[in-house]
PDB file of C-alpha atoms in Angstrom:
ATOM      1  CA  MET A1161      38.496  -9.748 -10.861  1.00 63.00           C
ATOM      2  CA  ASN A1162      36.321  -9.747 -14.102  1.00 93.00           C
ATOM      3  CA  ARG A1163      34.159  -6.690 -13.532  1.00 97.00           C
ATOM      4  CA  LEU A1164      30.841  -7.497 -15.474  1.00 98.00           C
ATOM      5  CA  SER A1165      27.904  -5.291 -16.665  1.00 98.00           C
ATOM      6  CA  ILE A1166      24.691  -6.626 -18.142  1.00 98.00           C
ATOM      7  CA  PHE A1167      22.671  -4.563 -20.639  1.00 98.00           C
ATOM      8  CA  VAL A1168      19.555  -5.988 -21.734  1.00 98.00           C
ATOM      9  CA  ASP A1169      17.237  -4.550 -24.628  1.00 96.00           C
ATOM     10  CA  GLY A1170      14.078  -5.834 -23.113  1.00 94.00           C
ATOM     11  CA  ASN A1171      11.947  -4.958 -26.389  1.00 91.00           C
ATOM     12  CA  ASN A1172      14.561  -6.581 -28.801  1.00 92.00           C
ATOM     13  CA  MET A1173      14.691  -9.653 -26.705  1.00 94.00           C
ATOM     14  CA  PHE A1174      11.105 -10.171 -26.284  1.00 92.00           C
ATOM     15  CA  TYR A1175      10.809 -10.400 -30.161  1.00 92.00           C
ATOM     16  CA  ALA A1176      13.798 -12.563 -30.145  1.00 94.00           C
ATOM     17  CA  GLN A1177      12.481 -14.875 -27.763  1.00 94.00           C
ATOM     18  CA  GLN A1178       9.064 -14.978 -29.342  1.00 93.00           C
ATOM     19  CA  LYS A1179      11.032 -16.026 -32.481  1.00 94.00           C
ATOM     20  CA  ASN A1180      12.580 -18.804 -30.773  1.00 95.00           C
ATOM     21  CA  GLY A1181       9.294 -20.070 -29.201  1.00 95.00           C
ATOM     22  CA  TRP A1182      10.650 -19.798 -25.588  1.00 95.00           C
ATOM     23  CA  PHE A1183      11.415 -17.254 -22.993  1.00 95.00           C
ATOM     24  CA  PHE A1184      14.789 -16.601 -20.588  1.00 94.00           C
ATOM     25  CA  ASP A1185      14.359 -16.302 -16.976  1.00 96.00           C
ATOM     26  CA  PRO A1186      16.080 -12.738 -15.920  1.00 97.00           C
ATOM     27  CA  LYS A1187      17.422 -14.491 -12.747  1.00 97.00           C
ATOM     28  CA  ARG A1188      18.922 -17.359 -14.579  1.00 96.00           C
ATOM     29  CA  VAL A1189      20.601 -14.901 -17.061  1.00 97.00           C
ATOM     30  CA  LEU A1190      22.354 -13.264 -13.838  1.00 97.00           C
ATOM     31  CA  GLU A1191      23.176 -16.940 -12.333  1.00 96.00           C
ATOM     32  CA  HIS A1192      24.671 -18.016 -16.014  1.00 96.00           C
ATOM     33  CA  PHE A1193      26.918 -14.934 -16.335  1.00 96.00           C
ATOM     34  CA  VAL A1194      28.309 -14.764 -12.741  1.00 95.00           C
ATOM     35  CA  SER A1195      28.966 -18.314 -12.593  1.00 93.00           C
ATOM     36  CA  GLU A1196      32.666 -18.219 -12.858  1.00 87.00           C
ATOM     37  CA  PRO A1197      34.333 -17.642  -9.456  1.00 89.00           C
ATOM     38  CA  ASP A1198      36.450 -14.701 -10.614  1.00 93.00           C
ATOM     39  CA  VAL A1199      33.252 -12.614 -11.974  1.00 95.00           C
ATOM     40  CA  GLU A1200      31.938  -9.678 -10.056  1.00 96.00           C
ATOM     41  CA  LEU A1201      28.187  -8.468 -11.447  1.00 97.00           C
ATOM     42  CA  VAL A1202      28.778  -4.594 -10.943  1.00 97.00           C
ATOM     43  CA  ASN A1203      25.631  -3.471 -12.953  1.00 97.00           C
ATOM     44  CA  ALA A1204      22.661  -5.127 -14.642  1.00 98.00           C
ATOM     45  CA  PHE A1205      20.231  -3.020 -16.591  1.00 98.00           C
ATOM     46  CA  TRP A1206      16.937  -3.683 -18.092  1.00 98.00           C
ATOM     47  CA  TYR A1207      15.517  -1.560 -20.902  1.00 97.00           C
ATOM     48  CA  THR A1208      11.696  -1.855 -21.819  1.00 96.00           C
ATOM     49  CA  GLY A1209       8.873  -0.008 -23.311  1.00 94.00           C
ATOM     50  CA  LEU A1210       5.697   0.668 -21.714  1.00 94.00           C
ATOM     51  CA  LYS A1211       1.842   1.375 -22.715  1.00 91.00           C
ATOM     52  CA  ASP A1212       1.155   3.443 -19.769  1.00 92.00           C
ATOM     53  CA  PRO A1213       3.261   4.081 -16.409  1.00 92.00           C
ATOM     54  CA  GLN A1214       1.364   0.938 -14.692  1.00 93.00           C
ATOM     55  CA  ASP A1215       2.458  -1.525 -17.665  1.00 94.00           C
ATOM     56  CA  GLN A1216       4.309  -4.387 -16.537  1.00 94.00           C
ATOM     57  CA  ARG A1217       4.548  -3.226 -13.022  1.00 96.00           C
ATOM     58  CA  GLY A1218       4.842  -6.704 -11.530  1.00 96.00           C
ATOM     59  CA  PHE A1219       7.526  -7.745 -13.659  1.00 96.00           C
ATOM     60  CA  ARG A1220       9.459  -4.332 -13.254  1.00 97.00           C
ATOM     61  CA  ASP A1221       9.491  -4.873  -9.536  1.00 97.00           C
ATOM     62  CA  ALA A1222      10.713  -8.384  -9.815  1.00 97.00           C
ATOM     63  CA  LEU A1223      13.587  -7.194 -12.135  1.00 97.00           C
ATOM     64  CA  ILE A1224      14.516  -4.633  -9.452  1.00 98.00           C
ATOM     65  CA  SER A1225      14.341  -7.213  -6.646  1.00 98.00           C
ATOM     66  CA  LEU A1226      16.751  -9.446  -8.593  1.00 97.00           C
ATOM     67  CA  GLY A1227      19.340  -6.299  -8.884  1.00 97.00           C
ATOM     68  CA  TYR A1228      18.379  -5.016 -12.386  1.00 98.00           C
ATOM     69  CA  THR A1229      18.292  -1.160 -12.871  1.00 98.00           C
ATOM     70  CA  VAL A1230      14.993  -0.763 -15.070  1.00 98.00           C
ATOM     71  CA  ARG A1231      14.912   1.942 -17.207  1.00 97.00           C
ATOM     72  CA  THR A1232      11.535   2.544 -19.274  1.00 96.00           C
ATOM     73  CA  LYS A1233      10.095   4.812 -21.850  1.00 95.00           C
ATOM     74  CA  ILE A1234       6.578   5.125 -22.940  1.00 94.00           C
ATOM     75  CA  LEU A1235       5.728   3.605 -26.360  1.00 90.00           C
ATOM     76  CA  LYS A1236       5.312   5.916 -29.049  1.00 89.00           C
ATOM     77  CA  GLU A1237       2.897   5.051 -32.107  1.00 87.00           C
ATOM     78  CA  TYR A1238       4.461   5.323 -35.653  1.00 85.00           C
ATOM     79  CA  TYR A1239       2.531   5.078 -39.172  1.00 88.00           C
ATOM     80  CA  ASP A1240       4.290   2.901 -41.404  1.00 85.00           C
ATOM     81  CA  ASP A1241       3.638   4.259 -45.046  1.00 89.00           C
ATOM     82  CA  THR A1242       4.726   0.909 -46.516  1.00 88.00           C
ATOM     83  CA  SER A1243       2.587  -1.422 -44.731  1.00 88.00           C
ATOM     84  CA  GLY A1244      -0.339   0.982 -43.873  1.00 90.00           C
ATOM     85  CA  ARG A1245      -0.269  -0.204 -40.428  1.00 89.00           C
ATOM     86  CA  TYR A1246       0.526   1.480 -37.198  1.00 86.00           C
ATOM     87  CA  SER A1247       3.491   0.058 -34.776  1.00 79.00           C
ATOM     88  CA  GLN A1248       4.675   1.051 -31.448  1.00 79.00           C
ATOM     89  CA  LYS A1249       8.188   1.509 -30.654  1.00 81.00           C
ATOM     90  CA  ALA A1250      10.127   2.889 -27.431  1.00 83.00           C
ATOM     91  CA  ASN A1251      13.535   3.177 -28.983  1.00 86.00           C
ATOM     92  CA  LEU A1252      15.899   3.097 -25.867  1.00 94.00           C
ATOM     93  CA  ASP A1253      19.150   2.886 -27.555  1.00 95.00           C
ATOM     94  CA  ILE A1254      20.378   6.123 -26.470  1.00 95.00           C
ATOM     95  CA  GLU A1255      19.427   5.213 -22.869  1.00 97.00           C
ATOM     96  CA  ILE A1256      21.493   2.030 -23.392  1.00 98.00           C
ATOM     97  CA  VAL A1257      24.505   3.656 -24.514  1.00 97.00           C
ATOM     98  CA  VAL A1258      24.494   6.587 -21.898  1.00 97.00           C
ATOM     99  CA  ASP A1259      24.746   3.956 -19.279  1.00 98.00           C
ATOM    100  CA  MET A1260      27.283   2.122 -20.771  1.00 98.00           C
ATOM    101  CA  PHE A1261      29.250   5.165 -21.267  1.00 97.00           C
ATOM    102  CA  ASN A1262      28.540   6.512 -17.665  1.00 97.00           C
ATOM    103  CA  THR A1263      29.591   3.551 -15.842  1.00 97.00           C
ATOM    104  CA  VAL A1264      32.642   2.357 -18.461  1.00 96.00           C
ATOM    105  CA  ASP A1265      35.181   2.755 -15.430  1.00 96.00           C
ATOM    106  CA  GLN A1266      33.174   0.249 -13.469  1.00 97.00           C
ATOM    107  CA  TYR A1267      33.547  -2.943 -15.603  1.00 97.00           C
ATOM    108  CA  ASP A1268      36.045  -4.918 -17.801  1.00 96.00           C
ATOM    109  CA  ARG A1269      33.489  -6.817 -19.630  1.00 97.00           C
ATOM    110  CA  VAL A1270      29.974  -5.933 -20.899  1.00 97.00           C
ATOM    111  CA  ILE A1271      27.086  -8.592 -21.940  1.00 98.00           C
ATOM    112  CA  LEU A1272      24.745  -6.846 -24.403  1.00 98.00           C
ATOM    113  CA  PHE A1273      21.253  -8.554 -25.022  1.00 98.00           C
ATOM    114  CA  SER A1274      20.325  -7.015 -28.428  1.00 97.00           C
ATOM    115  CA  GLY A1275      20.737  -7.510 -31.958  1.00 95.00           C
ATOM    116  CA  ASP A1276      20.371  -3.938 -33.006  1.00 95.00           C
ATOM    117  CA  GLY A1277      23.047  -2.833 -35.319  1.00 95.00           C
ATOM    118  CA  ASP A1278      22.763   0.820 -33.987  1.00 94.00           C
ATOM    119  CA  PHE A1279      24.949  -0.067 -31.278  1.00 97.00           C
ATOM    120  CA  GLU A1280      27.839  -0.893 -33.403  1.00 97.00           C
ATOM    121  CA  ARG A1281      29.737   2.559 -32.900  1.00 96.00           C
ATOM    122  CA  ALA A1282      29.413   2.308 -29.131  1.00 97.00           C
ATOM    123  CA  ILE A1283      30.807  -1.147 -29.115  1.00 97.00           C
ATOM    124  CA  GLU A1284      33.821   0.161 -31.047  1.00 96.00           C
ATOM    125  CA  PHE A1285      34.207   2.554 -28.637  1.00 95.00           C
ATOM    126  CA  LEU A1286      34.098   0.528 -25.460  1.00 96.00           C
ATOM    127  CA  ARG A1287      36.606  -2.046 -27.209  1.00 95.00           C
ATOM    128  CA  CYS A1288      39.191   1.044 -27.694  1.00 94.00           C
ATOM    129  CA  LYS A1289      38.748   1.200 -23.623  1.00 92.00           C
ATOM    130  CA  SER A1290      39.889  -2.360 -23.654  1.00 93.00           C
ATOM    131  CA  THR A1291      36.546  -3.633 -22.485  1.00 96.00           C
ATOM    132  CA  HIS A1292      35.503  -7.286 -23.776  1.00 96.00           C
ATOM    133  CA  ILE A1293      32.256  -7.157 -25.356  1.00 97.00           C
ATOM    134  CA  THR A1294      29.865 -10.121 -25.738  1.00 97.00           C
ATOM    135  CA  VAL A1295      26.505  -9.949 -27.451  1.00 98.00           C
ATOM    136  CA  VAL A1296      23.594 -12.220 -26.998  1.00 97.00           C
ATOM    137  CA  SER A1297      21.105 -12.550 -29.644  1.00 97.00           C
ATOM    138  CA  THR A1298      19.357 -15.061 -31.807  1.00 96.00           C
ATOM    139  CA  GLU A1299      20.113 -15.824 -35.643  1.00 94.00           C
ATOM    140  CA  GLY A1300      17.998 -13.669 -38.122  1.00 93.00           C
ATOM    141  CA  MET A1301      17.749 -11.090 -35.344  1.00 94.00           C
ATOM    142  CA  ILE A1302      21.453  -9.834 -35.102  1.00 96.00           C
ATOM    143  CA  ALA A1303      22.696  -7.117 -37.381  1.00 96.00           C
ATOM    144  CA  ARG A1304      26.093  -8.264 -39.086  1.00 96.00           C
ATOM    145  CA  GLU A1305      27.352  -4.790 -38.241  1.00 96.00           C
ATOM    146  CA  LEU A1306      26.771  -5.464 -34.487  1.00 96.00           C
ATOM    147  CA  ARG A1307      28.234  -9.179 -34.779  1.00 95.00           C
ATOM    148  CA  ASN A1308      31.232  -7.946 -36.872  1.00 95.00           C
ATOM    149  CA  ALA A1309      31.874  -5.465 -33.807  1.00 96.00           C
ATOM    150  CA  THR A1310      31.664  -7.451 -31.109  1.00 96.00           C
ATOM    151  CA  ASP A1311      34.543  -9.892 -29.263  1.00 96.00           C
ATOM    152  CA  ARG A1312      32.241 -12.625 -28.846  1.00 97.00           C
ATOM    153  CA  TYR A1313      28.497 -13.459 -30.063  1.00 97.00           C
ATOM    154  CA  ILE A1314      26.208 -15.876 -28.301  1.00 97.00           C
ATOM    155  CA  ASP A1315      23.257 -17.140 -29.851  1.00 97.00           C
ATOM    156  CA  LEU A1316      20.524 -17.445 -27.122  1.00 97.00           C
ATOM    157  CA  ASN A1317      19.545 -21.142 -28.441  1.00 96.00           C
ATOM    158  CA  ASP A1318      23.089 -22.000 -27.166  1.00 97.00           C
ATOM    159  CA  ILE A1319      22.407 -21.098 -23.598  1.00 97.00           C
ATOM    160  CA  ARG A1320      18.932 -22.198 -23.326  1.00 96.00           C
ATOM    161  CA  GLY A1321      19.249 -24.974 -20.961  1.00 95.00           C
ATOM    162  CA  GLN A1322      21.375 -22.337 -18.666  1.00 96.00           C
ATOM    163  CA  ILE A1323      18.770 -19.249 -19.140  1.00 97.00           C
ATOM    164  CA  GLU A1324      15.230 -20.655 -20.051  1.00 96.00           C
ATOM    165  CA  LYS A1325      12.330 -19.900 -17.889  1.00 94.00           C
ATOM    166  CA  ALA A1326      10.888 -23.126 -16.309  1.00 88.00           C
ATOM    167  CA  ASP A1327       7.379 -23.883 -16.310  1.00 74.00           C
ATOM    168  CA  TYR A1328       6.132 -24.088 -12.867  1.00 57.00           C
TER     169      TYR A1328
END
């Protein structure tokens, strides 16, 4: 069996999808990656920043009903001296890495939806444990270090037909 865990950096993917001009369906993501008969999904995690505890309540409930474990953190506001503007950031990288490391004995393969180069060392550690790592992101938003550390890179646009959210 290929035991699979999926980790979705929700905020990073929101911006990647915005850049591409289309959005993926979390249910179709799961279906796409477990479509092979020998793949067993053992975990699916979704990480997202919230404006307040009630933010995205319906979306989070839907993710949970699909089988995702949802991790959240309240957004913090930062002032950027360069631009002179405020921005918000949740920074859930540590939570993602902790979950990857805490569940490492449960899976053989990881799919990480993120382009953040901060994951490079975590990916290198997992590869030393004979874990196969696939990173899903999009051109212009994937750090060179992350792309270099992974076993396989998939551009979101290459799997658009299998994971895009349908207009109802």
